[in-house]
Coordinates of C-alpha atoms in Angstrom, one line a residue:
Chain A
K221 CA 0.0 0.0 -0.2
Q222 CA 1.4 3.4 -0.9
E223 CA 2.1 5.8 2.0
V224 CA 3.1 9.3 1.6
T225 CA 4.7 11.5 4.0
Q226 CA 5.4 15.1 4.2
I227 CA 8.1 16.7 6.4
P228 CA 7.8 19.2 8.4
A229 CA 4.1 19.2 9.2
A230 CA 4.4 22.9 10.0
L231 CA 6.9 25.5 8.9
S232 CA 7.2 29.0 9.9
V233 CA 9.7 31.2 8.0
P234 CA 10.1 35.1 7.5
E235 CA 9.3 36.7 4.4
G236 CA 11.8 36.7 1.6
E237 CA 13.3 33.4 2.5
N238 CA 13.8 30.4 0.2
L239 CA 12.3 27.0 1.5
V240 CA 11.8 23.3 0.8
L241 CA 9.1 21.1 1.5
N242 CA 9.6 17.4 1.3
C243 CA 7.6 14.5 0.2
S244 CA 8.3 10.9 0.4
F245 CA 6.7 8.1 -0.5
T246 CA 7.1 4.1 -0.4
D247 CA 6.2 2.7 -3.7
S248 CA 8.2 4.2 -6.5
A249 CA 6.0 2.9 -9.2
I250 CA 4.2 5.7 -9.6
Y251 CA 2.4 7.4 -12.7
N252 CA 2.8 11.2 -11.5
L253 CA 3.1 13.4 -8.3
Q254 CA 1.1 16.5 -8.0
W255 CA 1.6 19.3 -5.4
F256 CA -1.5 21.3 -4.1
R257 CA -2.1 24.2 -2.1
Q258 CA -4.9 24.5 0.3
D259 CA -6.3 27.9 2.0
P260 CA -8.2 27.7 5.1
G261 CA -11.8 26.4 4.3
K262 CA -11.1 26.1 0.6
G263 CA -10.6 23.5 -1.8
L264 CA -7.2 22.2 -3.3
T265 CA -5.5 24.4 -6.0
S266 CA -3.0 22.3 -8.2
L267 CA 0.4 23.8 -8.1
L268 CA 2.7 21.3 -10.2
L269 CA 2.3 18.2 -11.9
I270 CA 5.5 16.0 -12.5
Q271 CA 5.3 13.0 -14.8
S272 CA 7.2 9.9 -13.7
S273 CA 9.4 10.3 -16.4
Q274 CA 10.5 13.8 -15.6
R275 CA 12.9 15.3 -13.1
E276 CA 11.3 18.7 -12.1
Q277 CA 8.7 21.1 -13.1
T278 CA 8.8 24.9 -12.7
S279 CA 5.9 27.5 -12.5
G280 CA 7.0 31.0 -11.4
R281 CA 8.7 30.7 -8.0
L282 CA 7.9 27.3 -7.5
N283 CA 10.1 24.3 -8.6
A284 CA 9.2 20.7 -7.7
S285 CA 11.6 17.8 -8.4
L286 CA 11.0 14.1 -8.3
D287 CA 13.4 11.3 -7.7
K288 CA 11.3 8.5 -8.2
S289 CA 14.0 5.9 -7.5
S290 CA 14.5 7.2 -3.9
G291 CA 10.9 7.9 -3.4
R292 CA 11.1 11.6 -2.9
S293 CA 10.0 14.8 -4.2
T294 CA 10.6 18.5 -2.8
L295 CA 8.8 21.6 -3.6
Y296 CA 10.9 24.6 -3.8
I297 CA 9.4 28.2 -2.9
A298 CA 11.8 31.2 -3.7
A299 CA 11.6 34.4 -2.2
S300 CA 8.6 33.5 0.0
Q301 CA 5.5 35.9 0.5
P302 CA 3.1 36.1 3.4
G303 CA 0.5 35.1 0.5
D304 CA 2.3 31.9 0.5
S305 CA 0.8 30.9 3.5
A306 CA -1.1 27.9 3.3
T307 CA -1.1 24.1 3.5
Y308 CA 0.8 22.3 0.9
L309 CA -0.3 18.9 0.0
C310 CA 1.7 16.2 -2.1
A311 CA -0.2 13.5 -4.0
V312 CA 1.0 10.4 -5.8
N313 CA -0.8 8.9 -8.5
R314 CA -0.4 5.1 -8.9
G315 CA -1.7 5.1 -12.7
G316 CA -3.2 2.3 -14.2
S317 CA -6.8 2.9 -15.5
N318 CA -8.2 5.2 -13.0
Y319 CA -5.5 7.5 -11.8
K320 CA -6.3 7.3 -7.9
L321 CA -4.3 9.9 -5.8
T322 CA -2.8 9.1 -2.4
F323 CA -2.3 12.2 -0.2
G324 CA 0.3 13.2 2.2
K325 CA -1.1 15.1 5.3
G326 CA 0.5 18.4 4.2
T327 CA 2.8 20.9 5.5
L328 CA 1.3 24.1 7.0
L329 CA 3.5 27.0 5.8
T330 CA 3.3 30.3 7.5
V331 CA 5.4 33.2 6.1
N332 CA 5.8 36.0 8.3
P333 CA 5.9 39.8 7.0
Chain B
D54 CA -9.3 25.5 -13.3
A55 CA -12.1 23.1 -14.1
G56 CA -15.7 24.3 -13.2
I57 CA -16.5 22.2 -10.2
T58 CA -19.6 23.1 -8.1
Q59 CA -20.2 21.2 -4.9
S60 CA -23.8 21.4 -3.0
P61 CA -24.6 22.2 -0.4
R62 CA -21.5 23.8 0.8
H63 CA -22.7 23.3 4.4
K64 CA -24.7 20.8 6.0
V65 CA -26.0 20.1 9.5
T66 CA -27.9 17.1 10.0
E67 CA -29.0 14.3 12.6
T68 CA -27.5 10.7 13.1
G69 CA -29.7 8.3 11.0
T70 CA -30.9 10.6 8.3
P71 CA -30.0 10.1 4.6
V72 CA -27.7 13.0 3.0
T73 CA -26.9 13.4 -0.5
L74 CA -23.8 15.6 -1.7
R75 CA -23.9 16.8 -5.5
C76 CA -20.8 17.4 -7.7
H77 CA -21.6 19.3 -10.8
Q78 CA -18.7 19.7 -13.5
T79 CA -18.6 21.9 -16.6
E80 CA -15.3 20.4 -18.2
N81 CA -16.5 17.1 -19.7
H82 CA -13.9 15.2 -17.5
R83 CA -14.3 11.6 -17.7
Y84 CA -13.0 11.0 -14.2
M85 CA -14.6 12.0 -10.9
Y86 CA -13.9 11.3 -7.5
W87 CA -15.0 11.9 -3.8
Y88 CA -12.6 12.4 -1.2
R89 CA -13.1 13.2 2.6
Q90 CA -10.7 15.4 4.7
D91 CA -10.4 14.9 8.3
P92 CA -7.4 16.2 10.8
G93 CA -4.8 13.4 11.2
H94 CA -5.8 11.4 8.3
G95 CA -5.6 13.8 5.5
L96 CA -7.5 13.0 2.3
R97 CA -9.0 9.8 1.7
L98 CA -10.6 8.4 -1.2
I99 CA -14.3 7.3 -0.8
H100 CA -15.5 6.4 -4.3
Y101 CA -14.5 7.2 -8.0
S102 CA -16.2 7.1 -11.4
Y103 CA -14.5 6.5 -14.6
G104 CA -17.6 7.0 -16.6
V105 CA -21.6 7.4 -16.8
K106 CA -22.9 4.6 -14.8
D107 CA -19.2 3.2 -13.9
T108 CA -18.2 3.5 -10.2
D109 CA -15.9 1.7 -7.9
K110 CA -15.1 1.9 -4.3
G111 CA -12.0 3.7 -2.9
E112 CA -10.2 3.2 0.6
V113 CA -13.1 4.3 2.9
S114 CA -16.2 3.5 1.1
D115 CA -18.3 1.8 3.8
G116 CA -21.4 3.8 4.6
Y117 CA -21.4 5.4 1.1
S118 CA -23.0 5.1 -2.1
V119 CA -22.4 6.7 -5.4
S120 CA -24.3 7.5 -8.8
R121 CA -23.4 9.0 -12.1
S122 CA -26.3 9.3 -14.4
K123 CA -24.4 11.7 -16.7
T124 CA -21.1 13.1 -17.3
E125 CA -21.3 16.3 -15.3
D126 CA -22.8 14.9 -12.1
F127 CA -21.6 12.8 -9.3
L128 CA -23.7 12.2 -6.4
L129 CA -22.6 10.9 -2.9
T130 CA -25.2 9.4 -0.6
L131 CA -24.9 8.7 3.1
E132 CA -28.0 6.2 3.6
S133 CA -28.0 6.9 7.4
A134 CA -25.5 9.4 8.3
T135 CA -23.4 8.7 11.5
S136 CA -21.1 11.0 13.6
S137 CA -18.1 9.4 12.2
Q138 CA -19.1 10.7 8.8
T139 CA -18.6 14.4 9.9
S140 CA -16.1 15.6 7.5
V141 CA -15.4 18.0 4.8
Y142 CA -16.2 16.2 1.5
F143 CA -14.3 17.2 -1.8
C144 CA -15.1 16.3 -5.2
A145 CA -12.3 16.1 -8.0
T146 CA -12.4 15.6 -11.8
G147 CA -9.9 14.6 -14.4
L148 CA -9.3 13.9 -17.9
A149 CA -7.0 11.1 -17.3
A150 CA -6.0 10.4 -20.8
N151 CA -3.0 12.9 -20.9
T152 CA -1.4 14.5 -17.8
G153 CA -3.7 12.6 -15.1
E154 CA -3.9 16.1 -13.5
L155 CA -6.9 16.2 -11.0
F156 CA -9.0 19.6 -10.1
F157 CA -11.0 19.9 -7.0
G158 CA -14.1 21.6 -6.0
E159 CA -14.3 23.9 -2.8
G160 CA -15.6 21.3 -0.4
S161 CA -19.0 20.5 1.3
R162 CA -18.5 20.7 5.1
L163 CA -21.0 18.1 6.9
T164 CA -21.7 17.9 10.6
V165 CA -23.8 15.0 11.8
L166 CA -25.0 15.5 15.3

């Protein structure tokens, strides 16, 4: 059974700092990995999707990497801003015909002005 | 973002009553999912659909049923609600054919007294 772990569970940083969020998974036979952002009381917003054949994806100040063999992904946020404060979730898609996601429990990020 | 609407957004009900949550999408996505999100457990898959009238169970399907009579609507029913089903329920949709990326609705908060 696939298990996804996110460390740390919570992170507080000053504005402007570069930071890394970690995601690890137990079964390396994945189809893709997706990073989401969730604001309090809101749904999930897709940030980045990395296919199993890719090493990284970038969108603006965000960069996600994938090392499938070691079962790890990182989300790098450059020059953090207070508006980046949210819970960040990673989810692994095992593929097959139905594309079901297994989620980590998330990292709660607080960026202090 | 995919046009995903969940209704109701908030509901309070009593133990033993039936409850139906609705997910409506305007993107013509083939795949639809129901997840629940609980503190300490993260997001867990309840049921999913891979086409009209094609559904299957997720990891926490006991006490829930689903129906999909047309592409745009996916209903989640609690036949007899229990307090353990108090949760936030999220609907997700996906194309699956290409990237496997999923998109989420805003969530439905259900309280069972």
